[in-house]
Short mmCIF file of N, CA and C in Angstrom, two decimals:
data_model
loop_
_atom_site.label_atom_id
_atom_site.label_comp_id
_atom_site.label_asym_id
_atom_site.label_seq_id
_atom_site.Cartn_x
_atom_site.Cartn_y
_atom_site.Cartn_z
N MET A 1 -18.47 10.18 21.33
CA MET A 1 -18.13 10.65 20.00
C MET A 1 -17.16 9.66 19.37
N ASN A 2 -17.38 9.31 18.13
CA ASN A 2 -16.56 8.34 17.41
C ASN A 2 -15.37 9.06 16.79
N THR A 3 -14.18 8.92 17.40
CA THR A 3 -13.00 9.63 16.89
C THR A 3 -12.47 9.03 15.61
N SER A 4 -12.70 7.73 15.36
CA SER A 4 -12.23 7.16 14.11
C SER A 4 -13.01 7.74 12.94
N ALA A 5 -14.30 8.05 13.13
CA ALA A 5 -15.09 8.68 12.08
C ALA A 5 -14.58 10.09 11.82
N LEU A 6 -14.20 10.81 12.88
CA LEU A 6 -13.66 12.15 12.70
C LEU A 6 -12.35 12.09 11.93
N THR A 7 -11.52 11.12 12.22
CA THR A 7 -10.26 10.98 11.51
C THR A 7 -10.51 10.67 10.05
N ARG A 8 -11.46 9.77 9.76
CA ARG A 8 -11.79 9.43 8.38
C ARG A 8 -12.33 10.65 7.65
N ARG A 9 -13.23 11.39 8.28
CA ARG A 9 -13.78 12.59 7.64
C ARG A 9 -12.69 13.63 7.41
N GLY A 10 -11.81 13.78 8.37
CA GLY A 10 -10.71 14.74 8.22
C GLY A 10 -9.78 14.35 7.08
N ALA A 11 -9.46 13.07 6.99
CA ALA A 11 -8.59 12.60 5.90
C ALA A 11 -9.27 12.78 4.56
N THR A 12 -10.57 12.52 4.50
CA THR A 12 -11.31 12.70 3.25
C THR A 12 -11.31 14.16 2.84
N ALA A 13 -11.52 15.07 3.79
CA ALA A 13 -11.52 16.50 3.49
C ALA A 13 -10.16 16.96 2.99
N VAL A 14 -9.10 16.49 3.64
CA VAL A 14 -7.75 16.87 3.25
C VAL A 14 -7.44 16.35 1.85
N LEU A 15 -7.73 15.09 1.59
CA LEU A 15 -7.44 14.52 0.28
C LEU A 15 -8.31 15.13 -0.81
N GLY A 16 -9.52 15.54 -0.46
CA GLY A 16 -10.40 16.18 -1.43
C GLY A 16 -9.91 17.55 -1.87
N SER A 17 -9.04 18.17 -1.08
CA SER A 17 -8.52 19.49 -1.43
C SER A 17 -7.25 19.41 -2.28
N ALA A 18 -6.81 18.22 -2.63
CA ALA A 18 -5.59 18.05 -3.42
C ALA A 18 -5.62 18.80 -4.75
N PRO A 19 -6.71 18.73 -5.54
CA PRO A 19 -6.70 19.48 -6.80
C PRO A 19 -6.51 20.98 -6.60
N LEU A 20 -7.11 21.55 -5.57
CA LEU A 20 -6.92 22.96 -5.28
C LEU A 20 -5.47 23.23 -4.92
N ALA A 21 -4.88 22.36 -4.13
CA ALA A 21 -3.48 22.52 -3.72
C ALA A 21 -2.56 22.53 -4.93
N VAL A 22 -2.75 21.61 -5.84
CA VAL A 22 -1.92 21.54 -7.03
C VAL A 22 -2.10 22.80 -7.88
N ALA A 23 -3.33 23.25 -8.06
CA ALA A 23 -3.60 24.43 -8.87
C ALA A 23 -2.94 25.67 -8.28
N LEU A 24 -3.04 25.86 -6.97
CA LEU A 24 -2.42 27.02 -6.33
C LEU A 24 -0.91 26.98 -6.42
N CYS A 25 -0.33 25.81 -6.24
CA CYS A 25 1.13 25.70 -6.32
C CYS A 25 1.64 25.93 -7.73
N LEU A 26 0.92 25.45 -8.71
CA LEU A 26 1.34 25.64 -10.09
C LEU A 26 1.23 27.09 -10.53
N ALA A 27 0.46 27.89 -9.83
CA ALA A 27 0.31 29.30 -10.15
C ALA A 27 1.49 30.13 -9.64
N ALA A 28 2.39 29.52 -8.88
CA ALA A 28 3.54 30.25 -8.35
C ALA A 28 4.43 30.72 -9.49
N PRO A 29 5.00 31.93 -9.41
CA PRO A 29 5.87 32.42 -10.47
C PRO A 29 7.08 31.51 -10.65
N GLN A 30 7.56 31.42 -11.87
CA GLN A 30 8.67 30.53 -12.16
C GLN A 30 9.92 31.31 -12.53
N ALA A 31 11.05 30.87 -12.02
CA ALA A 31 12.32 31.48 -12.34
C ALA A 31 12.98 30.68 -13.46
N ALA A 32 13.90 31.34 -14.17
CA ALA A 32 14.63 30.64 -15.23
C ALA A 32 15.81 29.92 -14.60
N ALA A 33 15.68 28.63 -14.45
CA ALA A 33 16.76 27.81 -13.90
C ALA A 33 16.80 26.50 -14.65
N ALA A 34 17.84 25.76 -14.45
CA ALA A 34 18.01 24.49 -15.15
C ALA A 34 17.05 23.44 -14.61
N ASP A 35 16.81 22.42 -15.42
CA ASP A 35 15.99 21.28 -15.02
C ASP A 35 16.86 20.04 -14.94
N THR A 36 16.61 19.22 -13.92
CA THR A 36 17.34 17.97 -13.78
C THR A 36 16.35 16.84 -13.58
N ALA A 37 16.69 15.66 -14.06
CA ALA A 37 15.84 14.49 -13.91
C ALA A 37 16.69 13.31 -13.47
N CYS A 38 16.23 12.61 -12.43
CA CYS A 38 16.96 11.48 -11.89
C CYS A 38 16.03 10.29 -11.67
N PRO A 39 15.71 9.55 -12.73
CA PRO A 39 14.92 8.32 -12.52
C PRO A 39 15.83 7.19 -12.04
N ALA A 40 15.32 6.35 -11.17
CA ALA A 40 16.10 5.22 -10.66
C ALA A 40 15.18 4.01 -10.48
N PRO A 41 14.84 3.33 -11.58
CA PRO A 41 14.00 2.13 -11.46
C PRO A 41 14.84 0.90 -11.12
N GLY A 42 14.28 0.02 -10.32
CA GLY A 42 15.04 -1.19 -9.95
C GLY A 42 16.27 -0.84 -9.16
N PHE A 43 17.28 -1.67 -9.22
CA PHE A 43 18.53 -1.42 -8.51
C PHE A 43 19.30 -0.35 -9.28
N ALA A 44 19.22 0.90 -8.81
CA ALA A 44 19.85 2.01 -9.54
C ALA A 44 20.12 3.18 -8.63
N ALA A 45 21.03 4.03 -9.07
CA ALA A 45 21.30 5.30 -8.41
C ALA A 45 21.60 6.31 -9.49
N ASN A 46 21.13 7.53 -9.31
CA ASN A 46 21.28 8.54 -10.33
C ASN A 46 21.35 9.90 -9.63
N SER A 47 22.23 10.76 -10.07
CA SER A 47 22.27 12.12 -9.55
C SER A 47 22.72 13.06 -10.66
N PHE A 48 22.27 14.29 -10.55
CA PHE A 48 22.60 15.28 -11.57
C PHE A 48 22.54 16.65 -10.93
N SER A 49 23.46 17.50 -11.32
CA SER A 49 23.49 18.86 -10.79
C SER A 49 23.71 19.83 -11.94
N ALA A 50 22.96 20.90 -11.93
CA ALA A 50 23.09 21.96 -12.92
C ALA A 50 22.96 23.28 -12.17
N PRO A 51 23.33 24.39 -12.78
CA PRO A 51 23.18 25.67 -12.07
C PRO A 51 21.74 25.91 -11.62
N GLY A 52 21.54 26.00 -10.31
CA GLY A 52 20.22 26.28 -9.75
C GLY A 52 19.30 25.08 -9.62
N ALA A 53 19.77 23.88 -9.95
CA ALA A 53 18.91 22.70 -9.86
C ALA A 53 19.76 21.46 -9.59
N GLU A 54 19.18 20.55 -8.80
CA GLU A 54 19.88 19.29 -8.55
C GLU A 54 18.87 18.22 -8.18
N CYS A 55 19.26 16.97 -8.44
CA CYS A 55 18.43 15.85 -8.06
C CYS A 55 19.31 14.63 -7.78
N SER A 56 18.77 13.73 -6.96
CA SER A 56 19.42 12.44 -6.75
C SER A 56 18.33 11.44 -6.39
N ALA A 57 18.52 10.22 -6.88
CA ALA A 57 17.56 9.15 -6.61
C ALA A 57 18.31 7.84 -6.51
N SER A 58 17.85 6.98 -5.61
CA SER A 58 18.43 5.65 -5.49
C SER A 58 17.33 4.67 -5.11
N SER A 59 17.50 3.45 -5.56
CA SER A 59 16.52 2.41 -5.25
C SER A 59 17.21 1.05 -5.23
N VAL A 60 16.55 0.10 -4.59
CA VAL A 60 17.05 -1.27 -4.55
C VAL A 60 16.17 -2.10 -5.48
N GLY A 61 16.54 -3.35 -5.72
CA GLY A 61 15.75 -4.22 -6.58
C GLY A 61 14.32 -4.32 -6.10
N GLY A 62 13.37 -4.30 -7.04
CA GLY A 62 11.96 -4.40 -6.68
C GLY A 62 11.34 -3.10 -6.24
N SER A 63 12.02 -1.97 -6.47
CA SER A 63 11.49 -0.66 -6.09
C SER A 63 11.81 0.35 -7.19
N ALA A 64 11.35 1.57 -7.01
CA ALA A 64 11.66 2.62 -7.97
C ALA A 64 11.63 3.97 -7.26
N ALA A 65 12.56 4.84 -7.66
CA ALA A 65 12.62 6.20 -7.14
C ALA A 65 12.80 7.15 -8.31
N ALA A 66 12.27 8.35 -8.17
CA ALA A 66 12.45 9.38 -9.20
C ALA A 66 12.49 10.74 -8.52
N ALA A 67 13.45 11.56 -8.94
CA ALA A 67 13.58 12.92 -8.40
C ALA A 67 13.75 13.88 -9.57
N TYR A 68 13.06 15.02 -9.50
CA TYR A 68 13.12 16.02 -10.55
C TYR A 68 13.36 17.38 -9.92
N GLY A 69 14.49 17.98 -10.24
CA GLY A 69 14.82 19.32 -9.78
C GLY A 69 14.59 20.28 -10.92
N LEU A 70 13.48 20.97 -10.91
CA LEU A 70 13.11 21.92 -11.96
C LEU A 70 13.36 23.32 -11.41
N GLY A 71 14.63 23.66 -11.31
CA GLY A 71 14.99 24.90 -10.65
C GLY A 71 14.92 24.77 -9.14
N GLY A 72 15.08 23.55 -8.63
CA GLY A 72 15.03 23.26 -7.19
C GLY A 72 15.89 22.06 -6.88
N SER A 73 15.78 21.56 -5.65
CA SER A 73 16.58 20.43 -5.19
C SER A 73 15.66 19.29 -4.77
N ALA A 74 15.82 18.11 -5.39
CA ALA A 74 14.95 16.97 -5.11
C ALA A 74 15.78 15.72 -4.83
N THR A 75 15.35 14.95 -3.82
CA THR A 75 16.01 13.70 -3.46
C THR A 75 14.95 12.64 -3.19
N ALA A 76 15.13 11.45 -3.80
CA ALA A 76 14.20 10.34 -3.58
C ALA A 76 15.01 9.06 -3.35
N ASN A 77 14.64 8.31 -2.32
CA ASN A 77 15.29 7.04 -2.01
C ASN A 77 14.23 5.99 -1.73
N ALA A 78 14.30 4.86 -2.44
CA ALA A 78 13.30 3.81 -2.30
C ALA A 78 13.94 2.53 -1.79
N GLY A 79 13.36 1.99 -0.69
CA GLY A 79 13.78 0.71 -0.15
C GLY A 79 13.00 -0.42 -0.81
N GLN A 80 13.22 -1.62 -0.35
CA GLN A 80 12.60 -2.82 -0.91
C GLN A 80 11.09 -2.67 -1.12
N THR A 81 10.58 -3.07 -2.28
CA THR A 81 9.16 -3.07 -2.67
C THR A 81 8.45 -1.76 -2.32
N SER A 82 9.01 -0.64 -2.74
CA SER A 82 8.40 0.66 -2.47
C SER A 82 8.63 1.60 -3.65
N LEU A 83 7.93 2.74 -3.61
CA LEU A 83 8.08 3.79 -4.60
C LEU A 83 8.35 5.11 -3.89
N SER A 84 9.18 5.95 -4.48
CA SER A 84 9.49 7.23 -3.87
C SER A 84 9.60 8.29 -4.97
N LEU A 85 8.92 9.44 -4.77
CA LEU A 85 8.93 10.51 -5.76
C LEU A 85 9.20 11.84 -5.09
N ALA A 86 10.07 12.65 -5.70
CA ALA A 86 10.36 14.01 -5.21
C ALA A 86 10.42 14.95 -6.41
N ILE A 87 9.67 16.05 -6.33
CA ILE A 87 9.69 17.07 -7.38
C ILE A 87 9.86 18.43 -6.71
N ALA A 88 10.89 19.16 -7.13
CA ALA A 88 11.15 20.49 -6.58
C ALA A 88 11.23 21.48 -7.74
N GLN A 89 10.49 22.58 -7.61
CA GLN A 89 10.46 23.56 -8.68
C GLN A 89 10.66 24.96 -8.13
N ASN A 90 11.36 25.79 -8.90
CA ASN A 90 11.47 27.22 -8.63
C ASN A 90 11.96 27.53 -7.21
N GLY A 91 13.04 26.88 -6.79
CA GLY A 91 13.62 27.17 -5.48
C GLY A 91 13.13 26.30 -4.34
N GLY A 92 12.30 25.31 -4.63
CA GLY A 92 11.80 24.40 -3.59
C GLY A 92 12.79 23.27 -3.30
N THR A 93 12.55 22.60 -2.16
CA THR A 93 13.35 21.44 -1.76
C THR A 93 12.40 20.31 -1.40
N ALA A 94 12.54 19.17 -2.08
CA ALA A 94 11.67 18.02 -1.85
C ALA A 94 12.51 16.79 -1.53
N ASN A 95 12.15 16.10 -0.44
CA ASN A 95 12.85 14.88 -0.02
C ASN A 95 11.82 13.80 0.23
N SER A 96 12.07 12.60 -0.31
CA SER A 96 11.15 11.48 -0.15
C SER A 96 11.94 10.20 0.08
N THR A 97 11.56 9.46 1.14
CA THR A 97 12.21 8.19 1.46
C THR A 97 11.13 7.16 1.72
N SER A 98 11.30 5.96 1.15
CA SER A 98 10.27 4.93 1.33
C SER A 98 10.88 3.60 1.75
N THR A 99 10.06 2.83 2.48
CA THR A 99 10.41 1.46 2.84
C THR A 99 9.27 0.55 2.39
N THR A 100 9.32 -0.69 2.73
CA THR A 100 8.43 -1.73 2.23
C THR A 100 6.97 -1.30 2.10
N LEU A 101 6.43 -1.44 0.89
CA LEU A 101 5.02 -1.21 0.55
C LEU A 101 4.53 0.22 0.77
N SER A 102 5.42 1.19 0.80
CA SER A 102 4.99 2.58 0.95
C SER A 102 5.26 3.34 -0.35
N GLY A 103 4.59 4.47 -0.49
CA GLY A 103 4.74 5.29 -1.69
C GLY A 103 4.57 6.76 -1.40
N PRO A 104 5.57 7.44 -0.82
CA PRO A 104 5.46 8.87 -0.57
C PRO A 104 5.81 9.71 -1.80
N ALA A 105 5.12 10.83 -1.94
CA ALA A 105 5.40 11.79 -3.01
C ALA A 105 5.57 13.17 -2.40
N ALA A 106 6.68 13.82 -2.68
CA ALA A 106 6.99 15.16 -2.16
C ALA A 106 7.03 16.14 -3.32
N ILE A 107 6.26 17.24 -3.22
CA ILE A 107 6.23 18.25 -4.26
C ILE A 107 6.41 19.62 -3.60
N ALA A 108 7.52 20.29 -3.93
CA ALA A 108 7.84 21.60 -3.36
C ALA A 108 7.94 22.61 -4.50
N ILE A 109 7.05 23.62 -4.49
CA ILE A 109 6.99 24.57 -5.59
C ILE A 109 7.12 25.99 -5.06
N GLY A 110 8.21 26.64 -5.41
CA GLY A 110 8.40 28.03 -5.05
C GLY A 110 9.54 28.24 -4.07
N PRO A 111 10.01 29.47 -3.99
CA PRO A 111 11.13 29.79 -3.09
C PRO A 111 10.80 29.44 -1.64
N GLY A 112 11.70 28.75 -0.99
CA GLY A 112 11.53 28.40 0.42
C GLY A 112 10.56 27.27 0.69
N ALA A 113 9.97 26.67 -0.32
CA ALA A 113 9.08 25.52 -0.12
C ALA A 113 9.91 24.30 0.25
N VAL A 114 9.51 23.61 1.33
CA VAL A 114 10.24 22.42 1.79
C VAL A 114 9.24 21.32 2.11
N VAL A 115 9.46 20.13 1.53
CA VAL A 115 8.63 18.97 1.82
C VAL A 115 9.55 17.81 2.18
N ASN A 116 9.30 17.20 3.34
CA ASN A 116 10.02 16.02 3.78
C ASN A 116 9.02 14.90 4.01
N MET A 117 9.14 13.82 3.23
CA MET A 117 8.19 12.71 3.28
C MET A 117 8.92 11.42 3.66
N ALA A 118 8.29 10.63 4.53
CA ALA A 118 8.84 9.33 4.90
C ALA A 118 7.74 8.29 4.78
N GLY A 119 7.99 7.27 4.01
CA GLY A 119 7.09 6.13 3.92
C GLY A 119 7.67 5.00 4.75
N VAL A 120 7.08 4.76 5.91
CA VAL A 120 7.62 3.75 6.83
C VAL A 120 6.64 2.61 7.08
N ARG A 121 5.41 2.76 6.61
CA ARG A 121 4.36 1.75 6.74
C ARG A 121 3.71 1.56 5.38
N PRO A 122 2.99 0.47 5.17
CA PRO A 122 2.27 0.33 3.90
C PRO A 122 1.27 1.47 3.71
N GLY A 123 1.29 2.06 2.52
CA GLY A 123 0.34 3.13 2.21
C GLY A 123 0.98 4.23 1.41
N LEU A 124 0.14 5.00 0.76
CA LEU A 124 0.57 6.15 -0.03
C LEU A 124 0.50 7.41 0.82
N SER A 125 1.29 8.40 0.44
CA SER A 125 1.22 9.70 1.10
C SER A 125 1.69 10.76 0.12
N ILE A 126 1.17 11.98 0.29
CA ILE A 126 1.57 13.09 -0.58
C ILE A 126 1.72 14.34 0.26
N GLY A 127 2.72 15.12 -0.07
CA GLY A 127 2.94 16.41 0.57
C GLY A 127 3.22 17.45 -0.50
N ILE A 128 2.53 18.58 -0.44
CA ILE A 128 2.70 19.66 -1.41
C ILE A 128 2.92 20.95 -0.63
N ALA A 129 3.97 21.70 -1.01
CA ALA A 129 4.25 22.98 -0.35
C ALA A 129 4.40 24.06 -1.40
N GLY A 130 3.79 25.21 -1.15
CA GLY A 130 3.96 26.39 -1.99
C GLY A 130 5.07 27.26 -1.41
N PRO A 131 5.28 28.45 -1.98
CA PRO A 131 6.36 29.33 -1.54
C PRO A 131 6.35 29.56 -0.02
N GLY A 132 7.49 29.33 0.62
CA GLY A 132 7.66 29.55 2.05
C GLY A 132 7.05 28.51 2.97
N ALA A 133 6.35 27.53 2.45
CA ALA A 133 5.68 26.52 3.29
C ALA A 133 6.62 25.37 3.62
N GLN A 134 6.30 24.71 4.73
CA GLN A 134 7.03 23.52 5.16
C GLN A 134 6.02 22.43 5.48
N VAL A 135 6.19 21.26 4.85
CA VAL A 135 5.30 20.12 5.04
C VAL A 135 6.15 18.92 5.41
N THR A 136 5.71 18.19 6.45
CA THR A 136 6.43 17.00 6.89
C THR A 136 5.46 15.86 7.16
N VAL A 137 5.78 14.69 6.60
CA VAL A 137 5.03 13.46 6.88
C VAL A 137 6.05 12.43 7.36
N THR A 138 5.84 11.93 8.59
CA THR A 138 6.75 10.93 9.16
C THR A 138 6.24 9.51 8.98
N GLY A 139 4.95 9.36 8.72
CA GLY A 139 4.35 8.04 8.59
C GLY A 139 3.94 7.41 9.91
N VAL A 140 4.30 8.03 11.03
CA VAL A 140 3.94 7.50 12.35
C VAL A 140 3.24 8.52 13.23
N SER A 141 3.30 9.80 12.86
CA SER A 141 2.63 10.83 13.65
C SER A 141 1.81 11.72 12.72
N VAL A 142 1.11 12.67 13.29
CA VAL A 142 0.27 13.59 12.51
C VAL A 142 1.16 14.43 11.59
N PRO A 143 0.83 14.51 10.28
CA PRO A 143 1.59 15.37 9.38
C PRO A 143 1.54 16.83 9.85
N THR A 144 2.55 17.61 9.50
CA THR A 144 2.59 19.02 9.86
C THR A 144 2.70 19.88 8.61
N CYS A 145 1.98 21.00 8.62
CA CYS A 145 1.98 21.97 7.52
C CYS A 145 2.06 23.36 8.13
N GLY A 146 2.87 24.24 7.57
CA GLY A 146 2.93 25.60 8.09
C GLY A 146 3.79 26.50 7.24
N GLY A 147 3.74 27.79 7.56
CA GLY A 147 4.61 28.77 6.93
C GLY A 147 4.16 29.30 5.59
N GLY A 148 3.12 28.78 5.03
CA GLY A 148 2.62 29.18 3.72
C GLY A 148 1.61 28.14 3.27
N PHE A 149 1.23 28.18 2.00
CA PHE A 149 0.27 27.19 1.54
C PHE A 149 0.91 25.81 1.52
N GLY A 150 0.33 24.86 2.24
CA GLY A 150 0.84 23.49 2.26
C GLY A 150 -0.28 22.49 2.50
N PHE A 151 -0.06 21.29 2.05
CA PHE A 151 -1.06 20.24 2.13
C PHE A 151 -0.34 18.90 2.32
N ALA A 152 -0.91 18.01 3.13
CA ALA A 152 -0.39 16.65 3.25
C ALA A 152 -1.55 15.69 3.48
N GLY A 153 -1.48 14.55 2.86
CA GLY A 153 -2.43 13.47 3.08
C GLY A 153 -1.64 12.19 3.26
N ASP A 154 -1.91 11.46 4.33
CA ASP A 154 -1.10 10.30 4.67
C ASP A 154 -1.98 9.09 4.95
N PHE A 155 -1.98 8.12 4.03
CA PHE A 155 -2.76 6.90 4.22
C PHE A 155 -2.06 5.92 5.17
N GLN A 156 -0.84 6.21 5.58
CA GLN A 156 -0.16 5.39 6.57
C GLN A 156 -0.80 5.59 7.95
N THR A 157 -1.17 6.83 8.23
CA THR A 157 -1.77 7.16 9.53
C THR A 157 -3.22 7.58 9.41
N LEU A 158 -3.73 7.70 8.17
CA LEU A 158 -5.08 8.19 7.90
C LEU A 158 -5.29 9.59 8.47
N GLN A 159 -4.27 10.43 8.34
CA GLN A 159 -4.33 11.80 8.82
C GLN A 159 -3.76 12.74 7.78
N GLY A 160 -3.98 14.03 7.94
CA GLY A 160 -3.46 15.01 7.03
C GLY A 160 -3.43 16.38 7.64
N CYS A 161 -3.00 17.37 6.85
CA CYS A 161 -2.99 18.76 7.32
C CYS A 161 -3.09 19.69 6.12
N VAL A 162 -3.52 20.92 6.41
CA VAL A 162 -3.61 21.97 5.41
C VAL A 162 -3.17 23.26 6.08
N SER A 163 -2.35 24.04 5.39
CA SER A 163 -1.97 25.37 5.84
C SER A 163 -2.32 26.35 4.72
N LEU A 164 -3.08 27.36 5.05
CA LEU A 164 -3.51 28.33 4.03
C LEU A 164 -2.86 29.70 4.17
N ARG A 165 -1.91 29.84 5.08
CA ARG A 165 -1.31 31.16 5.25
C ARG A 165 -0.05 31.28 4.48
#
């Protein structure tokens, strides 16, 4: 049995479910909380805190990071020649860290949603968590999803996960 073909098919199936994941997460009820935005293009650092929302982003020259706390807590850090994105909404927590030639995106929507993304190899990755879900991408091992609706696709390892409970 060709395991590389199974891995490719699995990654394709996981990435193909991304539109459904986004639609389900966006359907989560929204609380009235403050919004924060922390863009950090090039050599920059930015942080902002408001009642019920916070964000921080930092990047070095030749990279960019952006964090958005829309009633949640978001942190993005970008190393040399990389991109990092974190979006947290309605009580979620999103963390994204990138190194050379990687581009992780963390999206946490809803109370108790937690996404931790690490870009440590060249490639893009995305993690989306709905209320109560936890999603983790390390860039070197199989992504993990659990605790609620969650999705991850990782082109660093060509693997992903989906949690539908």
